[in-house]
């Protein structure tokens, strides 16, 4: 099994670990130290070696930070993890704060004072992140000290080694474009920016550019590495070469000069000594890299990572792969949902549900000739009130038994060689209450509005986010998370720069893949989220219209539970969408399902709803 449900928090160790860190801080002459949830690459999922925040505080969420001072300690996370933060951290040691309200500088003005020396590891903060801290420190007369060593690492005596997962070549049958062509496009973008060279620090970009995948992180097939791509000439790839076998070495040496990660800093100094203009993405690149370049004589040109936009706009092969991956995953989901309906409530709990879904994905992938490589994130298997926590993660302590009348929310995904999936469905156990059906239907109306949207070229995620919320807003409801995130091609399940939310400023382009997942959460009762994955279609002029419009095609194929739909709340057009979607689901997935009971379940689950 890919997912573990063991409780990994070590909150009881927090007081002793904070005390040891304070001793090391005193040795370094700093009054405070900032511990982010990040590594040198700003990954969403971290290698065990980089789980510094979890080791220090016990908090294992994916967004957070801590600030340690001589006489106080603070830990921050956002609203997704309010309960988890409270349960996993020691209340006598840490004051808890809302990360979103604190802002990028973590309320520095509230805990810092004049002449205070605030330590920071410049490898673990982006250029933009450190700029926010420096600005806040300047306002109160404090000093931000960029440390040459991380004092936490000096106290973490059993810190795990760096991961050494093997590198694999991502075959052209799935990548669709040769890496040499991608590197040439990156070089062109470097030239157009006025730079001589760019430094890539995001492993997602590097894996995409070189058509490689790895095993260094859970759930994401990434190789932890750095790259330097000049405007002309050969690239340089900095990687632990023990990860590279003979075939992969022969492949990569045709594309780049291979060096160890230990040689990166010297290479950066060489760029500076040559007085080159270096393109860096301030939102991704570690401040240490920018500092090394500038100190040695380079000029920084700030701009977007040149891989992000072309990576987001999937080529024909990637689009075809995504469609096939979602069909395969849909077949697994149908078998899982059929199984769920065959179980008694007293025989189900959150862990059993997540384990069964993973087992079915493994078996379905093997049967259809595309083995499951990994799950794309820890499955959110949430029963009743636990589902009201949007990013709830079940463990052996929180595991909840299903009871009659519950709604079960299952948000899960898979990594296949040809695509990455992410899907959320809500399953009623017994007869659903009327308020739950109403809430579900309002969420469904928002999901349909995004699915059916047509919008002019130049439209951004912020422009259409409200479509998903309109039906909820009309009833006085809303949800705190975004409506959609980008999805990679056998890469990250959360991929920028595209998205659908209140800060999504990137324009949609054909080939982008994005999730569509509005929700509603009633604390202490239930949570609802319906999620499909969409791909942006090329623009075309609607019949009788004047302007070219973009639109979406839904990739996800899986029934939406009709028992939760209050048909009286749907318009004729919305009923038509549900019937059309279910007809497509039935047609596509019935070809991939062999079990007669599952086929019968699919037929029943996709029956037409009346239009009147």
XYZ file of C-alpha atoms in Angstrom:
612
model
C 0.000 0.000 0.000
C 1.215 3.512 -0.821
C -0.587 5.310 2.008
C 0.238 4.930 5.656
C -2.300 5.673 8.365
C 0.079 5.596 11.307
C 0.223 8.651 13.553
C 3.592 10.243 12.795
C 3.354 13.370 14.925
C 5.881 13.565 17.763
C 4.319 16.437 19.710
C 5.667 15.117 23.011
C 9.206 15.708 21.745
C 8.506 19.362 20.946
C 9.601 20.934 24.253
C 12.981 19.167 24.314
C 13.645 19.859 20.632
C 12.775 23.530 20.963
C 15.119 23.781 23.968
C 17.971 22.204 22.000
C 17.336 24.547 19.077
C 17.443 27.558 21.389
C 20.883 26.494 22.646
C 22.174 26.346 19.078
C 20.563 29.715 18.280
C 22.439 31.262 21.216
C 25.709 29.847 19.879
C 25.010 31.522 16.524
C 24.058 34.848 18.117
C 20.487 34.972 16.817
C 17.363 35.896 18.787
C 14.828 34.104 16.600
C 14.794 31.377 13.949
C 12.171 30.754 11.260
C 11.324 27.162 10.305
C 9.269 26.896 7.088
C 7.588 23.826 5.599
C 9.855 23.690 2.559
C 13.009 22.291 1.045
C 15.600 23.710 -1.374
C 13.165 23.188 -4.267
C 9.939 24.492 -2.683
C 8.258 21.109 -3.160
C 4.706 20.503 -1.948
C 5.679 17.060 -0.675
C 8.991 16.925 1.147
C 11.631 14.237 1.471
C 11.870 12.958 5.036
C 15.156 14.790 5.481
C 13.398 18.137 4.912
C 10.466 17.572 7.301
C 11.977 20.006 9.779
C 8.694 21.606 10.800
C 7.137 18.224 11.599
C 10.223 17.089 13.542
C 10.301 20.245 15.645
C 6.593 20.827 16.313
C 4.807 17.541 15.589
C 2.613 19.231 12.946
C 2.560 17.183 9.729
C 0.350 19.353 7.467
C 1.564 20.517 4.069
C 1.388 24.255 4.817
C 2.906 25.893 7.845
C 5.858 27.484 9.595
C 7.283 28.028 13.063
C 9.132 30.888 14.733
C 11.309 30.091 17.725
C 12.433 32.835 20.131
C 14.268 32.660 23.455
C 11.089 32.975 25.497
C 8.285 31.930 23.134
C 7.514 29.686 20.168
C 4.890 30.158 17.473
C 3.469 27.753 14.918
C 1.383 28.772 11.900
C -0.952 26.983 9.496
C -4.020 27.770 7.438
C -7.697 26.990 7.945
C -7.427 23.547 6.349
C -5.394 22.346 9.311
C -6.898 24.151 12.308
C -7.920 20.953 14.085
C -4.786 19.065 13.075
C -2.550 21.887 14.299
C -4.283 21.848 17.665
C -4.057 18.065 17.990
C -0.446 17.664 16.874
C 1.355 20.471 18.706
C 2.083 20.960 22.402
C -0.074 23.811 23.741
C 2.362 24.711 26.493
C 5.226 25.078 24.038
C 3.632 26.670 20.975
C 1.263 29.548 20.389
C -0.872 28.726 17.336
C -1.684 31.194 14.590
C -3.576 31.447 11.287
C -1.028 31.430 8.473
C -3.255 33.315 6.031
C -3.887 36.147 8.487
C -0.205 36.320 9.417
C 0.846 36.857 5.797
C 4.186 36.012 4.203
C 6.160 37.688 7.002
C 4.439 35.612 9.751
C 3.338 38.631 11.811
C 6.975 39.572 12.325
C 5.984 42.977 13.675
C 4.078 41.296 16.536
C 6.840 39.039 17.848
C 10.052 40.798 16.796
C 11.562 43.976 18.251
C 14.197 46.585 17.456
C 17.772 45.275 17.145
C 16.597 41.662 17.145
C 18.662 39.284 14.984
C 16.328 36.918 13.108
C 17.965 33.822 11.643
C 16.810 32.300 8.400
C 18.082 29.469 6.177
C 18.279 31.072 2.704
C 18.027 27.663 1.023
C 14.525 27.167 2.422
C 12.969 30.510 1.456
C 12.339 31.914 -1.990
C 13.656 35.244 -3.193
C 10.154 36.704 -2.808
C 9.718 35.150 0.625
C 12.917 36.603 2.034
C 12.114 39.986 0.495
C 8.879 40.033 2.545
C 10.793 39.243 5.741
C 13.463 41.850 5.002
C 10.861 44.543 4.399
C 9.063 43.719 7.653
C 12.334 43.580 9.609
C 13.472 46.941 8.247
C 10.269 48.582 9.432
C 10.923 47.662 13.057
C 14.713 47.936 13.037
C 15.414 44.199 13.238
C 18.058 42.392 11.178
C 17.467 39.344 9.032
C 20.515 37.056 9.299
C 21.021 34.622 6.409
C 22.728 31.672 8.025
C 25.386 29.445 6.503
C 24.078 26.498 8.512
C 20.627 25.463 9.630
C 20.703 25.323 13.459
C 17.846 22.826 13.511
C 19.902 20.338 11.471
C 22.648 20.530 14.081
C 20.207 19.349 16.763
C 18.427 16.721 14.619
C 20.874 13.928 15.333
C 19.011 11.200 13.420
C 18.027 13.340 10.423
C 17.350 11.017 7.466
C 19.680 10.929 4.480
C 18.748 12.567 1.178
C 16.574 10.303 -1.001
C 18.240 8.202 -3.669
C 15.378 7.088 -5.896
C 16.355 5.896 -9.348
C 15.928 8.061 -12.454
C 13.703 6.728 -15.254
C 13.377 7.963 -18.822
C 9.834 9.155 -19.535
C 9.114 7.521 -22.855
C 8.076 9.559 -25.895
C 4.850 7.516 -25.999
C 3.839 9.572 -22.962
C 5.939 12.748 -23.209
C 5.069 13.578 -26.818
C 7.911 16.090 -27.367
C 11.643 15.392 -27.446
C 13.676 16.925 -24.597
C 16.031 18.631 -27.043
C 13.070 20.565 -28.465
C 11.975 21.559 -24.952
C 15.480 22.722 -24.038
C 15.630 24.770 -27.250
C 12.328 26.431 -26.307
C 13.676 27.208 -22.840
C 16.820 28.714 -24.378
C 14.652 30.859 -26.644
C 12.681 32.114 -23.635
C 15.970 32.958 -21.904
C 17.089 35.021 -24.891
C 13.748 36.811 -25.113
C 13.961 37.753 -21.417
C 17.286 39.488 -22.020
C 19.157 36.925 -19.946
C 22.152 34.777 -20.796
C 21.117 31.785 -18.716
C 18.415 30.516 -16.371
C 18.640 28.397 -13.236
C 15.854 25.833 -12.808
C 15.218 24.728 -9.225
C 11.739 23.199 -9.490
C 12.166 19.419 -10.017
C 8.817 19.369 -11.820
C 10.232 21.695 -14.480
C 13.464 19.733 -14.731
C 11.705 16.377 -15.056
C 9.423 17.849 -17.728
C 12.293 19.459 -19.668
C 14.524 16.365 -19.726
C 11.689 13.805 -20.015
C 12.713 11.994 -16.848
C 10.860 10.864 -13.748
C 12.059 9.737 -10.328
C 11.282 8.244 -6.939
C 12.569 10.863 -4.507
C 9.196 11.959 -3.091
C 5.977 10.290 -2.050
C 3.160 10.635 -4.580
C 5.162 12.754 -7.067
C 7.536 11.042 -9.549
C 10.285 13.634 -9.184
C 14.065 13.703 -9.226
C 15.531 16.231 -6.783
C 17.922 18.189 -8.969
C 18.918 21.598 -10.337
C 19.638 22.700 -13.891
C 21.306 25.606 -15.683
C 20.093 26.279 -19.219
C 21.963 28.905 -21.274
C 20.557 30.904 -24.170
C 22.799 28.825 -26.389
C 24.958 25.801 -25.800
C 24.687 22.789 -23.523
C 22.652 22.673 -20.342
C 24.029 21.546 -17.004
C 22.152 19.086 -14.785
C 23.082 18.844 -11.103
C 21.988 15.517 -9.701
C 23.088 12.719 -7.393
C 24.623 10.468 -10.023
C 24.157 7.347 -7.908
C 20.509 7.603 -9.021
C 21.468 7.183 -12.671
C 22.030 3.768 -14.241
C 23.953 3.175 -17.477
C 21.065 3.630 -19.930
C 19.841 6.790 -18.220
C 23.368 8.210 -18.086
C 23.833 7.661 -21.829
C 20.495 9.379 -22.427
C 21.170 12.388 -20.183
C 24.748 13.027 -21.348
C 23.354 13.721 -24.827
C 21.305 16.550 -23.325
C 23.456 18.092 -20.609
C 26.700 18.104 -18.725
C 26.132 16.042 -15.575
C 27.469 17.293 -12.251
C 26.844 16.524 -8.603
C 24.581 18.803 -6.563
C 27.644 19.741 -4.483
C 29.053 21.441 -7.596
C 26.057 23.783 -8.039
C 27.396 26.604 -5.898
C 30.721 26.712 -7.784
C 28.814 26.810 -11.075
C 26.729 29.732 -9.841
C 29.896 31.595 -8.855
C 31.262 31.009 -12.358
C 28.134 32.585 -13.865
C 28.661 35.592 -11.626
C 32.334 35.909 -12.430
C 31.383 35.967 -16.107
C 29.010 38.862 -15.265
C 26.071 37.121 -16.893
C 22.411 38.089 -16.752
C 20.568 35.244 -15.006
C 16.814 34.645 -15.269
C 15.303 33.556 -11.924
C 11.715 33.022 -10.809
C 11.384 34.870 -7.457
C 8.436 32.696 -6.407
C 10.386 29.453 -6.845
C 14.123 30.020 -6.552
C 15.863 29.804 -3.185
C 17.244 33.114 -1.950
C 20.652 31.458 -1.476
C 20.970 30.971 -5.223
C 20.207 34.612 -5.978
C 22.587 35.749 -3.219
C 25.421 33.575 -4.553
C 24.949 34.876 -8.075
C 24.747 38.538 -7.113
C 27.686 38.373 -4.712
C 29.877 36.894 -7.433
C 28.915 39.508 -10.058
C 25.793 38.286 -11.893
C 22.779 40.455 -12.672
C 19.408 38.944 -11.753
C 16.537 39.221 -14.203
C 13.274 38.357 -12.485
C 10.755 36.401 -14.501
C 8.657 33.256 -14.602
C 10.210 29.826 -14.731
C 10.289 29.327 -18.545
C 9.022 25.746 -18.181
C 5.814 26.490 -16.286
C 3.568 27.703 -19.104
C 4.646 25.206 -21.816
C 4.456 22.411 -19.228
C 0.901 23.460 -18.373
C -0.251 23.465 -22.016
C -0.344 19.739 -22.678
C 0.632 18.503 -26.124
C -1.505 16.074 -28.138
C 0.170 12.980 -26.690
C -0.243 14.229 -23.125
C -3.898 15.105 -23.713
C -4.567 11.659 -25.156
C -2.754 10.069 -22.223
C -4.817 12.075 -19.747
C -8.027 10.882 -21.392
C -6.931 7.240 -21.240
C -5.736 7.557 -17.634
C -9.084 9.008 -16.576
C -10.994 6.217 -18.318
C -8.916 3.620 -16.515
C -9.263 5.438 -13.231
C -12.989 5.794 -13.816
C -13.287 2.024 -14.189
C -11.567 1.621 -10.830
C -13.812 4.240 -9.235
C -16.969 2.534 -10.513
C -15.852 -0.770 -9.047
C -15.084 0.991 -5.758
C -18.443 2.795 -5.624
C -20.247 -0.438 -6.461
C -18.390 -2.126 -3.605
C -19.304 0.729 -1.243
C -22.994 0.269 -1.999
C -22.740 -3.454 -1.241
C -21.352 -2.931 2.273
C -23.121 -2.538 5.574
C -22.413 0.714 7.404
C -21.113 -1.071 10.482
C -18.476 -2.842 8.355
C -16.963 0.404 7.051
C -14.551 2.951 8.448
C -12.369 5.628 6.865
C -9.184 3.559 6.702
C -10.925 0.505 5.271
C -12.498 2.697 2.571
C -9.158 4.266 1.560
C -7.384 0.911 1.556
C -10.066 -0.715 -0.591
C -9.924 2.076 -3.168
C -6.147 1.781 -3.425
C -6.406 -1.997 -3.786
C -8.981 -1.655 -6.562
C -6.805 0.902 -8.392
C -3.860 -1.503 -8.248
C -5.925 -4.444 -9.507
C -7.634 -2.420 -12.252
C -4.343 -1.001 -13.510
C -2.809 -4.461 -13.726
C -5.874 -5.877 -15.491
C -5.881 -3.083 -18.074
C -2.116 -3.158 -18.671
C -1.223 0.167 -16.998
C -0.023 -0.506 -13.434
C -0.697 2.132 -10.814
C 2.652 3.835 -10.188
C 1.530 5.690 -7.039
C -1.444 7.483 -5.595
C -1.221 11.186 -6.415
C -1.795 12.289 -2.796
C -2.934 10.779 0.500
C -6.566 9.794 0.026
C -9.052 11.972 1.882
C -11.493 9.393 3.237
C -13.834 11.364 5.468
C -17.030 10.284 7.188
C -19.721 12.617 8.532
C -18.271 15.574 10.470
C -14.706 14.684 9.438
C -15.675 15.588 5.874
C -16.345 19.135 7.062
C -12.541 19.488 7.293
C -11.635 20.055 3.612
C -8.124 18.571 3.850
C -8.739 15.962 6.532
C -6.276 13.053 6.569
C -7.374 9.921 8.371
C -5.005 8.142 10.758
C -5.348 5.331 13.263
C -6.419 7.755 15.985
C -8.957 9.788 13.989
C -10.413 6.819 12.040
C -14.213 7.145 12.109
C -16.792 4.395 11.768
C -19.559 4.849 9.180
C -23.099 5.097 10.541
C -26.454 5.171 8.810
C -27.260 8.645 7.465
C -23.625 9.675 7.000
C -22.159 11.228 3.903
C -18.771 9.757 2.957
C -16.435 12.092 1.051
C -13.596 10.417 -0.851
C -11.018 12.645 -2.564
C -8.311 10.585 -4.228
C -6.062 10.329 -7.232
C -3.623 8.152 -9.124
C -0.326 8.383 -10.943
C -0.100 6.443 -14.212
C 2.631 6.720 -16.830
C 0.196 8.431 -19.177
C -1.495 10.792 -16.743
C -2.319 12.029 -13.256
C -5.851 11.883 -11.844
C -7.741 13.586 -9.015
C -11.405 12.952 -8.260
C -13.842 13.588 -5.411
C -17.169 11.863 -4.927
C -19.673 11.901 -2.066
C -21.535 8.699 -1.152
C -24.689 8.633 0.987
C -25.062 5.809 3.487
C -28.738 5.137 4.008
C -31.337 7.783 3.216
C -29.703 11.245 2.966
C -31.308 14.091 4.889
C -32.997 16.845 2.885
C -30.504 19.532 3.914
C -27.626 17.347 2.715
C -29.343 16.792 -0.641
C -29.917 20.522 -0.985
C -26.305 21.367 -0.173
C -25.074 18.687 -2.577
C -27.265 19.992 -5.385
C -26.106 23.584 -4.901
C -22.508 22.384 -5.160
C -23.397 20.353 -8.254
C -24.937 23.422 -9.903
C -21.629 25.256 -9.437
C -19.647 22.351 -10.840
C -21.917 22.239 -13.893
C -21.563 26.017 -14.394
C -17.785 25.689 -14.698
C -18.062 22.570 -16.874
C -20.378 24.353 -19.319
C -18.617 27.725 -19.290
C -17.592 29.458 -22.495
C -15.236 32.387 -22.108
C -13.140 34.664 -24.324
C -9.429 34.277 -24.897
C -7.623 36.111 -22.096
C -9.976 34.895 -19.350
C -8.304 34.038 -16.040
C -9.293 31.699 -13.227
C -10.294 34.648 -11.050
C -12.797 35.657 -13.744
C -14.792 32.412 -13.651
C -14.360 31.326 -10.016
C -17.649 33.009 -9.102
C -19.588 30.799 -11.517
C -19.007 27.841 -9.193
C -20.158 29.812 -6.159
C -23.238 31.575 -7.517
C -25.820 28.967 -6.496
C -24.260 28.700 -3.040
C -24.014 32.473 -2.631
C -27.700 32.824 -3.486
C -28.518 30.656 -0.445
C -25.964 32.330 1.843
C -23.257 29.659 1.562
C -19.651 29.558 0.359
C -16.430 27.532 0.676
C -12.980 28.706 1.763
C -10.794 26.854 -0.737
C -10.172 27.491 -4.416
C -12.366 25.977 -7.105
C -9.589 24.442 -9.159
C -5.868 23.779 -9.515
C -3.711 22.723 -12.426
C -2.832 19.051 -12.868
C 0.381 17.630 -14.332
C 1.094 14.827 -16.784
C 2.512 12.058 -14.593
C 3.951 14.841 -12.462
C 2.382 16.918 -9.703
C -1.325 16.653 -8.968
C -1.136 20.352 -8.028
C 0.510 22.196 -10.905
C 0.751 25.881 -11.692
C 0.457 28.402 -13.028
C -3.227 27.942 -13.973
C -6.025 27.646 -11.461
C -9.574 28.704 -10.613
C -9.662 30.778 -7.435
C -9.782 34.340 -6.163
C -6.090 34.995 -6.917
C -5.776 33.069 -10.197
C -4.363 35.668 -12.602
C -2.976 33.385 -15.335
C -4.923 33.324 -18.597
C -6.320 30.001 -19.741
C -4.711 28.472 -22.811
C -5.644 25.395 -24.857
C -4.290 22.163 -23.409
C -4.240 23.323 -19.802
C -5.693 20.798 -17.369
C -7.490 22.076 -14.291
C -9.676 20.651 -11.540
C -13.285 21.719 -10.985
C -14.162 21.155 -7.324
C -16.610 23.446 -5.530
C -17.773 22.366 -2.093
C -19.746 23.104 1.038
C -18.833 22.246 4.631
C -21.120 22.267 7.664
C -19.018 22.029 10.792
C -19.850 19.058 12.970
C -22.177 17.543 10.374
C -20.969 16.931 6.830
C -18.789 18.046 3.956
C -19.492 18.011 0.233
C -17.115 18.383 -2.672
C -17.628 17.204 -6.248
C -14.494 17.165 -8.368
C -13.893 16.507 -12.043
C -10.799 17.248 -14.108
C -11.147 19.445 -17.215
C -8.984 20.288 -20.201
C -9.158 23.647 -21.991
C -10.316 23.325 -25.622
C -8.967 25.377 -28.537
C -10.984 28.560 -29.155
C -13.875 28.517 -31.609
C -16.721 30.824 -32.497
C -20.064 29.517 -31.153
C -22.749 29.091 -33.769
C -24.223 32.494 -34.538
C -21.581 34.321 -32.486
C -18.831 36.846 -33.309
C -15.938 35.975 -30.986
C -13.784 32.944 -30.464
C -14.483 31.325 -27.109
C -12.559 28.858 -24.995
C -14.371 26.018 -23.236
C -13.687 22.861 -21.242
C -13.934 19.144 -21.908
C -14.444 16.965 -18.843
C -11.833 14.209 -18.553
C -13.135 12.538 -15.387
C -15.523 9.663 -15.998
C -17.429 8.558 -12.911
C -21.093 8.748 -11.878
C -22.286 11.564 -9.633
C -24.572 10.076 -7.007
C -28.162 10.652 -8.163
C -29.510 9.864 -4.683
C -28.049 13.158 -3.488
C -29.511 15.302 -6.273
C -32.589 17.366 -5.524
C -33.861 17.462 -9.094
C -36.294 20.279 -8.307
C -33.315 22.639 -7.881
C -31.869 21.927 -11.332
C -32.695 23.853 -14.485
C -33.567 22.027 -17.690
C -30.055 22.729 -18.989
C -28.470 21.347 -15.816
C -30.551 18.160 -16.039
C -29.480 17.850 -19.661
C -25.820 18.152 -18.584
C -26.185 15.445 -15.909
C -27.876 13.070 -18.355
C -25.325 13.724 -21.074
C -22.429 13.262 -18.687
C -23.808 10.021 -17.316
C -24.476 8.716 -20.814
C -20.825 9.321 -21.717
C -19.647 7.708 -18.464
C -21.746 4.608 -19.136
C -20.628 4.311 -22.764
C -16.902 4.740 -22.084
C -16.557 2.745 -18.882
C -18.738 -0.237 -19.720
C -16.023 -1.233 -22.227
C -13.485 -1.533 -19.407
C -15.550 -3.384 -16.801
C -15.826 -7.167 -16.820
C -17.706 -7.853 -13.590
C -21.445 -8.241 -14.198
C -22.463 -6.868 -10.798
C -20.375 -3.744 -11.380
C -21.842 -3.297 -14.855
C -25.341 -3.552 -13.408
C -24.437 -0.973 -10.756
C -23.079 1.381 -13.453
C -26.251 1.042 -15.500
C -28.370 1.935 -12.486
C -26.096 4.786 -11.353
C -26.192 6.487 -14.757
C -29.927 6.297 -15.468
C -31.452 9.449 -16.847
C -33.113 11.928 -14.548
C -36.384 13.442 -15.671
C -36.192 16.856 -17.310
C -39.531 18.053 -15.979
